[in-house]
Amino acid sequence: MISKQRQESEEKPLDEQLELLQEKIAELIVTNEATENQLTNLTFESNDVISYLKKLVEEKDEETARVEEMLDEQMKESDRKFKIHRENYELEEKKLKEEIEKLKSEMSIMAIEQARADLSNVVLKLIEEVFDETNGYMQTYIQVVFLRIQSYLELYLTAMADFLVVEMAFCRVMAFYTTNRSNTDNSSRMLKVVLIMFLFVKTPQALLVIFNSLFLLDYYLLIAPLSTEFLKALDAANASASFIIYCVISSHFREVFVRIFVPGGIQRRIYSARTMQVTTVESTRKAAWS
């Protein structure tokens, strides 16, 4: 009896332990299920976060693409405006160059007209000297011949000066297409000075011609004796000053003058002497630096 009771008392705690173990296993199962549920929820949440991030990235990509497209459009628009501005600038520059060339051509035409006026004036003076009556004056044969020679020389020299002016004007027009701008500027200044002097000389003559046409008797009685020598002095000053200005300022005029009036042999000698001088200077310089 005692051994059976002891055995029952020993078996009873084992049952309780089994029950406890079963309860713990059940709790672990419940806990495991809860953990699995939490993991499932976390997985769903992480998937939501990933999809949200993907959506943000896609939106950012779309916004970036839109910004890039806007930048491309702005660049194209700026390029188009730049091309338009450049074309307008080129057109304005072309118009300005055409106006400058037109003004320079007008200056050359004015110089040619001045030469033509000078030539006409000299021809009229020559006609006046040739057909003037000399029998009413006490002049010797030498004086008459000298006056004729003087008139012909005046005609020849003025014609040569006019020819030089015309050729210099054409040289100046051709110089527009070269890169040496200093000679062109010098020619422009020279032509301006000569034209101003021409106007200064010809304006009194024009006024006297107008006065002569209106008041013929008063002109020959009062003004002609005083103005004749003055006008001759103005013509001489104009011719001499113009020639000096041409020679000093314009290198084209000097070249044309030498080509026309200096014989070819003397020109070759001058050129050879100048070449020899330049060669001597260069050799001396090299010897000094060596």
PDB file of C-alpha atoms in Angstrom:
ATOM      1  CA  MET A   1       0.000   0.000   0.000  1.00  0.00           C
ATOM      2  CA  ILE A   2       2.742   2.389   0.940  1.00  0.00           C
ATOM      3  CA  SER A   3       4.651   1.684  -2.318  1.00  0.00           C
ATOM      4  CA  LYS A   4       1.548   2.363  -4.430  1.00  0.00           C
ATOM      5  CA  GLN A   5       0.897   5.665  -2.703  1.00  0.00           C
ATOM      6  CA  ARG A   6       4.543   6.651  -3.204  1.00  0.00           C
ATOM      7  CA  GLN A   7       4.339   5.733  -6.868  1.00  0.00           C
ATOM      8  CA  GLU A   8       1.136   7.761  -7.334  1.00  0.00           C
ATOM      9  CA  SER A   9       2.696  10.689  -5.542  1.00  0.00           C
ATOM     10  CA  GLU A  10       5.694  10.472  -7.893  1.00  0.00           C
ATOM     11  CA  GLU A  11       3.533  10.159 -11.018  1.00  0.00           C
ATOM     12  CA  LYS A  12       1.392  13.158 -10.147  1.00  0.00           C
ATOM     13  CA  PRO A  13       4.192  15.772 -10.452  1.00  0.00           C
ATOM     14  CA  LEU A  14       5.165  14.298 -13.824  1.00  0.00           C
ATOM     15  CA  ASP A  15       1.689  14.919 -15.101  1.00  0.00           C
ATOM     16  CA  GLU A  16       1.809  18.430 -13.818  1.00  0.00           C
ATOM     17  CA  GLN A  17       5.166  18.924 -15.449  1.00  0.00           C
ATOM     18  CA  LEU A  18       3.787  17.621 -18.710  1.00  0.00           C
ATOM     19  CA  GLU A  19       0.880  19.968 -18.440  1.00  0.00           C
ATOM     20  CA  LEU A  20       3.228  22.821 -17.732  1.00  0.00           C
ATOM     21  CA  LEU A  21       5.328  21.854 -20.682  1.00  0.00           C
ATOM     22  CA  GLN A  22       2.277  21.663 -22.869  1.00  0.00           C
ATOM     23  CA  GLU A  23       1.162  25.054 -21.649  1.00  0.00           C
ATOM     24  CA  LYS A  24       4.591  26.485 -22.367  1.00  0.00           C
ATOM     25  CA  ILE A  25       4.592  24.874 -25.788  1.00  0.00           C
ATOM     26  CA  ALA A  26       1.176  26.381 -26.434  1.00  0.00           C
ATOM     27  CA  GLU A  27       2.434  29.764 -25.276  1.00  0.00           C
ATOM     28  CA  LEU A  28       5.472  29.418 -27.519  1.00  0.00           C
ATOM     29  CA  ILE A  29       3.238  28.507 -30.411  1.00  0.00           C
ATOM     30  CA  VAL A  30       1.070  31.543 -29.726  1.00  0.00           C
ATOM     31  CA  THR A  31       4.157  33.699 -29.393  1.00  0.00           C
ATOM     32  CA  ASN A  32       5.550  32.258 -32.594  1.00  0.00           C
ATOM     33  CA  GLU A  33       2.304  32.985 -34.384  1.00  0.00           C
ATOM     34  CA  ALA A  34       2.343  36.541 -33.055  1.00  0.00           C
ATOM     35  CA  THR A  35       5.934  36.921 -34.169  1.00  0.00           C
ATOM     36  CA  GLU A  36       5.046  35.566 -37.576  1.00  0.00           C
ATOM     37  CA  ASN A  37       2.178  38.020 -37.769  1.00  0.00           C
ATOM     38  CA  GLN A  38       4.494  40.856 -36.800  1.00  0.00           C
ATOM     39  CA  LEU A  39       7.016  39.734 -39.383  1.00  0.00           C
ATOM     40  CA  THR A  40       4.266  39.572 -41.974  1.00  0.00           C
ATOM     41  CA  ASN A  41       3.117  43.068 -41.026  1.00  0.00           C
ATOM     42  CA  LEU A  42       6.695  44.319 -41.147  1.00  0.00           C
ATOM     43  CA  THR A  43       7.109  42.709 -44.555  1.00  0.00           C
ATOM     44  CA  PHE A  44       3.976  44.432 -45.796  1.00  0.00           C
ATOM     45  CA  GLU A  45       5.107  47.728 -44.331  1.00  0.00           C
ATOM     46  CA  SER A  46       8.571  47.369 -45.864  1.00  0.00           C
ATOM     47  CA  ASN A  47       6.977  46.587 -49.206  1.00  0.00           C
ATOM     48  CA  ASP A  48       4.816  49.696 -48.850  1.00  0.00           C
ATOM     49  CA  VAL A  49       7.896  51.760 -47.994  1.00  0.00           C
ATOM     50  CA  ILE A  50       9.803  50.323 -50.936  1.00  0.00           C
ATOM     51  CA  SER A  51       6.926  51.027 -53.308  1.00  0.00           C
ATOM     52  CA  TYR A  52       6.624  54.557 -51.896  1.00  0.00           C
ATOM     53  CA  LEU A  53      10.337  55.124 -52.377  1.00  0.00           C
ATOM     54  CA  LYS A  54      10.104  53.765 -55.907  1.00  0.00           C
ATOM     55  CA  LYS A  55       7.237  56.142 -56.549  1.00  0.00           C
ATOM     56  CA  LEU A  56       9.270  59.057 -55.197  1.00  0.00           C
ATOM     57  CA  VAL A  57      12.213  58.057 -57.363  1.00  0.00           C
ATOM     58  CA  GLU A  58       9.955  57.853 -60.411  1.00  0.00           C
ATOM     59  CA  GLU A  59       8.491  61.271 -59.609  1.00  0.00           C
ATOM     60  CA  LYS A  60      11.989  62.681 -59.168  1.00  0.00           C
ATOM     61  CA  ASP A  61      13.025  61.137 -62.467  1.00  0.00           C
ATOM     62  CA  GLU A  62      10.004  62.635 -64.185  1.00  0.00           C
ATOM     63  CA  GLU A  63      10.715  66.020 -62.611  1.00  0.00           C
ATOM     64  CA  THR A  64      14.374  65.774 -63.620  1.00  0.00           C
ATOM     65  CA  ALA A  65      13.383  64.862 -67.162  1.00  0.00           C
ATOM     66  CA  ARG A  66      10.936  67.772 -67.229  1.00  0.00           C
ATOM     67  CA  VAL A  67      13.611  70.165 -65.937  1.00  0.00           C
ATOM     68  CA  GLU A  68      16.088  68.872 -68.506  1.00  0.00           C
ATOM     69  CA  GLU A  69      13.496  69.330 -71.224  1.00  0.00           C
ATOM     70  CA  MET A  70      12.845  72.886 -70.048  1.00  0.00           C
ATOM     71  CA  LEU A  71      16.581  73.580 -70.001  1.00  0.00           C
ATOM     72  CA  ASP A  72      16.915  72.189 -73.512  1.00  0.00           C
ATOM     73  CA  GLU A  73      14.075  74.398 -74.704  1.00  0.00           C
ATOM     74  CA  GLN A  74      15.641  77.428 -73.028  1.00  0.00           C
ATOM     75  CA  MET A  75      19.005  76.624 -74.599  1.00  0.00           C
ATOM     76  CA  LYS A  76      17.384  76.272 -78.015  1.00  0.00           C
ATOM     77  CA  GLU A  77      15.531  79.546 -77.506  1.00  0.00           C
ATOM     78  CA  SER A  78      18.699  81.315 -76.379  1.00  0.00           C
ATOM     79  CA  ASP A  79      20.580  79.885 -79.375  1.00  0.00           C
ATOM     80  CA  ARG A  80      17.845  81.084 -81.694  1.00  0.00           C
ATOM     81  CA  LYS A  81      17.879  84.561 -80.152  1.00  0.00           C
ATOM     82  CA  PHE A  82      21.673  84.629 -80.325  1.00  0.00           C
ATOM     83  CA  LYS A  83      21.564  83.692 -84.004  1.00  0.00           C
ATOM     84  CA  ILE A  84      18.979  86.394 -84.644  1.00  0.00           C
ATOM     85  CA  HIS A  85      21.070  88.984 -82.781  1.00  0.00           C
ATOM     86  CA  ARG A  86      24.191  87.886 -84.616  1.00  0.00           C
ATOM     87  CA  GLU A  87      22.443  88.119 -87.979  1.00  0.00           C
ATOM     88  CA  ASN A  88      21.139  91.575 -87.074  1.00  0.00           C
ATOM     89  CA  TYR A  89      24.618  92.603 -85.951  1.00  0.00           C
ATOM     90  CA  GLU A  90      26.152  91.311 -89.177  1.00  0.00           C
ATOM     91  CA  LEU A  91      23.525  93.171 -91.198  1.00  0.00           C
ATOM     92  CA  GLU A  92      24.154  96.382 -89.252  1.00  0.00           C
ATOM     93  CA  GLU A  93      27.902  95.942 -89.647  1.00  0.00           C
ATOM     94  CA  LYS A  94      27.476  95.335 -93.378  1.00  0.00           C
ATOM     95  CA  LYS A  95      25.283  98.431 -93.717  1.00  0.00           C
ATOM     96  CA  LEU A  96      27.800 100.479 -91.750  1.00  0.00           C
ATOM     97  CA  LYS A  97      30.661  99.272 -93.945  1.00  0.00           C
ATOM     98  CA  GLU A  98      28.630 100.071 -97.057  1.00  0.00           C
ATOM     99  CA  GLU A  99      27.906 103.558 -95.731  1.00  0.00           C
ATOM    100  CA  ILE A 100      31.589 104.084 -94.910  1.00  0.00           C
ATOM    101  CA  GLU A 101      32.633 102.910 -98.368  1.00  0.00           C
ATOM    102  CA  LYS A 102      29.949 105.134 -99.872  1.00  0.00           C
ATOM    103  CA  LEU A 103      31.252 108.136 -97.952  1.00  0.00           C
ATOM    104  CA  LYS A 104      34.821 107.356 -98.972  1.00  0.00           C
ATOM    105  CA  SER A 105      33.757 106.943-102.589  1.00  0.00           C
ATOM    106  CA  GLU A 106      31.961 110.280-102.358  1.00  0.00           C
ATOM    107  CA  MET A 107      35.172 111.811-101.025  1.00  0.00           C
ATOM    108  CA  SER A 108      37.050 110.384-104.003  1.00  0.00           C
ATOM    109  CA  ILE A 109      34.392 111.682-106.387  1.00  0.00           C
ATOM    110  CA  MET A 110      34.655 115.116-104.765  1.00  0.00           C
ATOM    111  CA  ALA A 111      38.424 115.032-105.280  1.00  0.00           C
ATOM    112  CA  ILE A 112      37.907 114.137-108.937  1.00  0.00           C
ATOM    113  CA  GLU A 113      35.363 116.958-109.301  1.00  0.00           C
ATOM    114  CA  GLN A 114      37.853 119.328-107.706  1.00  0.00           C
ATOM    115  CA  ALA A 115      40.471 118.245-110.235  1.00  0.00           C
ATOM    116  CA  ARG A 116      37.984 118.796-113.058  1.00  0.00           C
ATOM    117  CA  ALA A 117      37.157 122.280-111.762  1.00  0.00           C
ATOM    118  CA  ASP A 118      40.845 123.160-111.527  1.00  0.00           C
ATOM    119  CA  LEU A 119      41.417 121.937-115.061  1.00  0.00           C
ATOM    120  CA  SER A 120      38.476 123.971-116.375  1.00  0.00           C
ATOM    121  CA  ASN A 121      39.772 127.051-114.584  1.00  0.00           C
ATOM    122  CA  VAL A 122      43.216 126.637-116.110  1.00  0.00           C
ATOM    123  CA  VAL A 123      41.766 126.101-119.599  1.00  0.00           C
ATOM    124  CA  LEU A 124      39.750 129.307-119.263  1.00  0.00           C
ATOM    125  CA  LYS A 125      42.830 131.191-118.134  1.00  0.00           C
ATOM    126  CA  LEU A 126      44.808 129.783-121.041  1.00  0.00           C
ATOM    127  CA  ILE A 127      42.109 130.848-123.503  1.00  0.00           C
ATOM    128  CA  GLU A 128      42.085 134.278-121.926  1.00  0.00           C
ATOM    129  CA  GLU A 129      45.858 134.570-122.203  1.00  0.00           C
ATOM    130  CA  VAL A 130      46.025 133.251-125.764  1.00  0.00           C
ATOM    131  CA  PHE A 131      43.203 135.366-127.194  1.00  0.00           C
ATOM    132  CA  ASP A 132      43.878 138.464-125.134  1.00  0.00           C
ATOM    133  CA  GLU A 133      44.781 141.562-127.083  1.00  0.00           C
ATOM    134  CA  THR A 134      48.415 142.459-126.607  1.00  0.00           C
ATOM    135  CA  ASN A 135      48.779 145.265-129.132  1.00  0.00           C
ATOM    136  CA  GLY A 136      47.359 147.805-126.706  1.00  0.00           C
ATOM    137  CA  TYR A 137      50.058 147.083-124.129  1.00  0.00           C
ATOM    138  CA  MET A 138      53.696 148.005-124.175  1.00  0.00           C
ATOM    139  CA  GLN A 139      55.151 144.489-124.041  1.00  0.00           C
ATOM    140  CA  THR A 140      58.187 143.050-125.697  1.00  0.00           C
ATOM    141  CA  TYR A 141      58.220 139.880-127.731  1.00  0.00           C
ATOM    142  CA  ILE A 142      60.028 138.060-124.910  1.00  0.00           C
ATOM    143  CA  GLN A 143      57.341 139.057-122.421  1.00  0.00           C
ATOM    144  CA  VAL A 144      54.566 137.832-124.699  1.00  0.00           C
ATOM    145  CA  VAL A 145      56.322 134.510-125.323  1.00  0.00           C
ATOM    146  CA  PHE A 146      56.974 134.162-121.600  1.00  0.00           C
ATOM    147  CA  LEU A 147      53.288 134.717-120.856  1.00  0.00           C
ATOM    148  CA  ARG A 148      52.341 132.034-123.384  1.00  0.00           C
ATOM    149  CA  ILE A 149      54.906 129.588-121.998  1.00  0.00           C
ATOM    150  CA  GLN A 150      53.687 130.352-118.483  1.00  0.00           C
ATOM    151  CA  SER A 151      50.109 129.618-119.493  1.00  0.00           C
ATOM    152  CA  TYR A 152      51.038 126.331-121.172  1.00  0.00           C
ATOM    153  CA  LEU A 153      53.146 125.296-118.189  1.00  0.00           C
ATOM    154  CA  GLU A 154      50.287 126.151-115.865  1.00  0.00           C
ATOM    155  CA  LEU A 155      47.949 124.044-117.977  1.00  0.00           C
ATOM    156  CA  TYR A 156      50.401 121.124-118.116  1.00  0.00           C
ATOM    157  CA  LEU A 157      51.248 121.145-114.412  1.00  0.00           C
ATOM    158  CA  THR A 158      47.637 121.501-113.343  1.00  0.00           C
ATOM    159  CA  ALA A 159      46.589 118.704-115.694  1.00  0.00           C
ATOM    160  CA  MET A 160      49.329 116.484-114.270  1.00  0.00           C
ATOM    161  CA  ALA A 161      48.257 117.412-110.734  1.00  0.00           C
ATOM    162  CA  ASP A 162      44.661 116.552-111.611  1.00  0.00           C
ATOM    163  CA  PHE A 163      45.794 113.249-113.107  1.00  0.00           C
ATOM    164  CA  LEU A 164      47.702 112.520-109.918  1.00  0.00           C
ATOM    165  CA  VAL A 165      44.646 113.347-107.817  1.00  0.00           C
ATOM    166  CA  VAL A 166      42.450 111.037-109.902  1.00  0.00           C
ATOM    167  CA  GLU A 167      44.917 108.140-109.790  1.00  0.00           C
ATOM    168  CA  MET A 168      45.472 108.690-106.072  1.00  0.00           C
ATOM    169  CA  ALA A 169      41.697 108.543-105.568  1.00  0.00           C
ATOM    170  CA  PHE A 170      41.530 105.202-107.399  1.00  0.00           C
ATOM    171  CA  CYS A 171      44.482 103.929-105.354  1.00  0.00           C
ATOM    172  CA  ARG A 172      42.605 104.973-102.258  1.00  0.00           C
ATOM    173  CA  VAL A 173      39.484 103.109-103.399  1.00  0.00           C
ATOM    174  CA  MET A 174      41.581  99.984-103.957  1.00  0.00           C
ATOM    175  CA  ALA A 175      43.118 100.464-100.516  1.00  0.00           C
ATOM    176  CA  PHE A 176      39.671  99.881 -98.957  1.00  0.00           C
ATOM    177  CA  TYR A 177      40.128  96.151 -99.599  1.00  0.00           C
ATOM    178  CA  THR A 178      43.559  95.918 -97.996  1.00  0.00           C
ATOM    179  CA  THR A 179      44.497  95.596 -94.346  1.00  0.00           C
ATOM    180  CA  ASN A 180      46.736  98.683 -94.203  1.00  0.00           C
ATOM    181  CA  ARG A 181      44.354 101.127 -92.626  1.00  0.00           C
ATOM    182  CA  SER A 182      46.922 103.850 -91.789  1.00  0.00           C
ATOM    183  CA  ASN A 183      47.451 104.852 -95.426  1.00  0.00           C
ATOM    184  CA  THR A 184      43.709 104.958 -96.009  1.00  0.00           C
ATOM    185  CA  ASP A 185      43.212 107.162 -92.948  1.00  0.00           C
ATOM    186  CA  ASN A 186      46.024 109.457 -94.101  1.00  0.00           C
ATOM    187  CA  SER A 187      44.417 109.712 -97.531  1.00  0.00           C
ATOM    188  CA  SER A 188      41.061 110.529 -95.925  1.00  0.00           C
ATOM    189  CA  ARG A 189      42.590 113.297 -93.824  1.00  0.00           C
ATOM    190  CA  MET A 190      44.493 114.602 -96.826  1.00  0.00           C
ATOM    191  CA  LEU A 191      41.373 114.731 -99.001  1.00  0.00           C
ATOM    192  CA  LYS A 192      39.459 116.523 -96.263  1.00  0.00           C
ATOM    193  CA  VAL A 193      42.174 119.166 -95.924  1.00  0.00           C
ATOM    194  CA  VAL A 194      42.425 119.635 -99.693  1.00  0.00           C
ATOM    195  CA  LEU A 195      38.654 119.909-100.081  1.00  0.00           C
ATOM    196  CA  ILE A 196      38.450 122.462 -97.269  1.00  0.00           C
ATOM    197  CA  MET A 197      41.180 124.510 -98.956  1.00  0.00           C
ATOM    198  CA  PHE A 198      39.389 124.136-102.278  1.00  0.00           C
ATOM    199  CA  LEU A 199      36.178 125.502-100.757  1.00  0.00           C
ATOM    200  CA  PHE A 200      38.129 128.317 -99.090  1.00  0.00           C
ATOM    201  CA  VAL A 201      39.651 129.324-102.422  1.00  0.00           C
ATOM    202  CA  LYS A 202      36.645 128.807-104.690  1.00  0.00           C
ATOM    203  CA  THR A 203      34.025 130.434-102.458  1.00  0.00           C
ATOM    204  CA  PRO A 204      35.330 134.021-103.024  1.00  0.00           C
ATOM    205  CA  GLN A 205      35.563 133.316-106.751  1.00  0.00           C
ATOM    206  CA  ALA A 206      31.975 132.090-106.819  1.00  0.00           C
ATOM    207  CA  LEU A 207      30.802 135.169-104.921  1.00  0.00           C
ATOM    208  CA  LEU A 208      32.676 137.439-107.326  1.00  0.00           C
ATOM    209  CA  VAL A 209      31.162 135.642-110.325  1.00  0.00           C
ATOM    210  CA  ILE A 210      27.678 136.108-108.870  1.00  0.00           C
ATOM    211  CA  PHE A 211      28.397 139.788-108.173  1.00  0.00           C
ATOM    212  CA  ASN A 212      29.798 140.203-111.692  1.00  0.00           C
ATOM    213  CA  SER A 213      26.656 138.712-113.215  1.00  0.00           C
ATOM    214  CA  LEU A 214      24.451 141.057-111.192  1.00  0.00           C
ATOM    215  CA  PHE A 215      26.497 144.269-111.180  1.00  0.00           C
ATOM    216  CA  LEU A 216      28.762 144.212-114.221  1.00  0.00           C
ATOM    217  CA  LEU A 217      29.818 147.877-114.284  1.00  0.00           C
ATOM    218  CA  ASP A 218      30.434 148.128-110.550  1.00  0.00           C
ATOM    219  CA  TYR A 219      32.468 144.949-110.681  1.00  0.00           C
ATOM    220  CA  TYR A 220      34.870 146.149-113.384  1.00  0.00           C
ATOM    221  CA  LEU A 221      35.191 149.637-111.910  1.00  0.00           C
ATOM    222  CA  LEU A 222      35.502 148.859-108.197  1.00  0.00           C
ATOM    223  CA  ILE A 223      36.178 145.201-107.488  1.00  0.00           C
ATOM    224  CA  ALA A 224      38.053 143.811-110.495  1.00  0.00           C
ATOM    225  CA  PRO A 225      41.229 145.909-110.011  1.00  0.00           C
ATOM    226  CA  LEU A 226      41.451 144.766-106.392  1.00  0.00           C
ATOM    227  CA  SER A 227      40.285 141.170-106.695  1.00  0.00           C
ATOM    228  CA  THR A 228      42.353 140.005-109.678  1.00  0.00           C
ATOM    229  CA  GLU A 229      45.655 139.771-107.852  1.00  0.00           C
ATOM    230  CA  PHE A 230      43.939 138.389-104.758  1.00  0.00           C
ATOM    231  CA  LEU A 231      42.327 135.582-106.752  1.00  0.00           C
ATOM    232  CA  LYS A 232      45.614 134.775-108.471  1.00  0.00           C
ATOM    233  CA  ALA A 233      47.307 134.575-105.082  1.00  0.00           C
ATOM    234  CA  LEU A 234      44.546 132.258-103.846  1.00  0.00           C
ATOM    235  CA  ASP A 235      44.961 129.997-106.892  1.00  0.00           C
ATOM    236  CA  ALA A 236      48.721 129.848-106.436  1.00  0.00           C
ATOM    237  CA  ALA A 237      48.348 129.135-102.720  1.00  0.00           C
ATOM    238  CA  ASN A 238      45.774 126.440-103.422  1.00  0.00           C
ATOM    239  CA  ALA A 239      47.941 124.696-106.023  1.00  0.00           C
ATOM    240  CA  SER A 240      51.166 124.854-104.031  1.00  0.00           C
ATOM    241  CA  ALA A 241      49.578 123.959-100.688  1.00  0.00           C
ATOM    242  CA  SER A 242      47.638 121.069-102.230  1.00  0.00           C
ATOM    243  CA  PHE A 243      50.799 119.704-103.829  1.00  0.00           C
ATOM    244  CA  ILE A 244      52.695 119.981-100.531  1.00  0.00           C
ATOM    245  CA  ILE A 245      49.862 118.278 -98.632  1.00  0.00           C
ATOM    246  CA  TYR A 246      49.716 115.486-101.224  1.00  0.00           C
ATOM    247  CA  CYS A 247      53.461 114.902-101.008  1.00  0.00           C
ATOM    248  CA  VAL A 248      53.633 115.043 -97.196  1.00  0.00           C
ATOM    249  CA  ILE A 249      50.608 112.963 -96.226  1.00  0.00           C
ATOM    250  CA  SER A 250      49.893 110.534 -99.055  1.00  0.00           C
ATOM    251  CA  SER A 251      52.400 107.817 -99.883  1.00  0.00           C
ATOM    252  CA  HIS A 252      50.275 106.854-102.934  1.00  0.00           C
ATOM    253  CA  PHE A 253      50.695 110.367-104.332  1.00  0.00           C
ATOM    254  CA  ARG A 254      54.463 110.216-103.881  1.00  0.00           C
ATOM    255  CA  GLU A 255      54.612 106.833-105.604  1.00  0.00           C
ATOM    256  CA  VAL A 256      52.487 108.029-108.519  1.00  0.00           C
ATOM    257  CA  PHE A 257      54.473 111.267-108.771  1.00  0.00           C
ATOM    258  CA  VAL A 258      57.783 109.403-108.900  1.00  0.00           C
ATOM    259  CA  ARG A 259      56.385 106.905-111.410  1.00  0.00           C
ATOM    260  CA  ILE A 260      55.223 109.685-113.749  1.00  0.00           C
ATOM    261  CA  PHE A 261      57.916 112.365-113.512  1.00  0.00           C
ATOM    262  CA  VAL A 262      61.076 110.457-112.560  1.00  0.00           C
ATOM    263  CA  PRO A 263      62.773 108.509-115.386  1.00  0.00           C
ATOM    264  CA  GLY A 264      63.037 104.752-115.096  1.00  0.00           C
ATOM    265  CA  GLY A 265      66.844 104.708-114.806  1.00  0.00           C
ATOM    266  CA  ILE A 266      66.816 107.089-111.866  1.00  0.00           C
ATOM    267  CA  GLN A 267      64.040 105.060-110.231  1.00  0.00           C
ATOM    268  CA  ARG A 268      66.098 101.879-110.548  1.00  0.00           C
ATOM    269  CA  ARG A 269      69.133 103.628-109.095  1.00  0.00           C
ATOM    270  CA  ILE A 270      67.108 104.927-106.169  1.00  0.00           C
ATOM    271  CA  TYR A 271      65.649 101.473-105.580  1.00  0.00           C
ATOM    272  CA  SER A 272      69.056  99.778-105.778  1.00  0.00           C
ATOM    273  CA  ALA A 273      70.603 102.353-103.427  1.00  0.00           C
ATOM    274  CA  ARG A 274      67.740 101.878-100.975  1.00  0.00           C
ATOM    275  CA  THR A 275      68.068  98.097-101.167  1.00  0.00           C
ATOM    276  CA  MET A 276      71.821  98.334-100.637  1.00  0.00           C
ATOM    277  CA  GLN A 277      71.285 100.619 -97.650  1.00  0.00           C
ATOM    278  CA  VAL A 278      68.788  98.230 -96.074  1.00  0.00           C
ATOM    279  CA  THR A 279      71.126  95.273 -96.702  1.00  0.00           C
ATOM    280  CA  THR A 280      74.047  97.162 -95.131  1.00  0.00           C
ATOM    281  CA  VAL A 281      71.986  98.050 -92.065  1.00  0.00           C
ATOM    282  CA  GLU A 282      70.833  94.445 -91.642  1.00  0.00           C
ATOM    283  CA  SER A 283      74.360  93.046 -92.005  1.00  0.00           C
ATOM    284  CA  THR A 284      75.714  95.613 -89.533  1.00  0.00           C
ATOM    285  CA  ARG A 285      72.986  94.723 -87.065  1.00  0.00           C
ATOM    286  CA  LYS A 286      73.705  91.002 -87.379  1.00  0.00           C
ATOM    287  CA  ALA A 287      77.442  91.593 -86.943  1.00  0.00           C
ATOM    288  CA  ALA A 288      76.797  93.714 -83.860  1.00  0.00           C
ATOM    289  CA  TRP A 289      74.568  91.084 -82.225  1.00  0.00           C
ATOM    290  CA  SER A 290      76.775  88.109 -83.169  1.00  0.00           C
TER     291      SER A 290
END
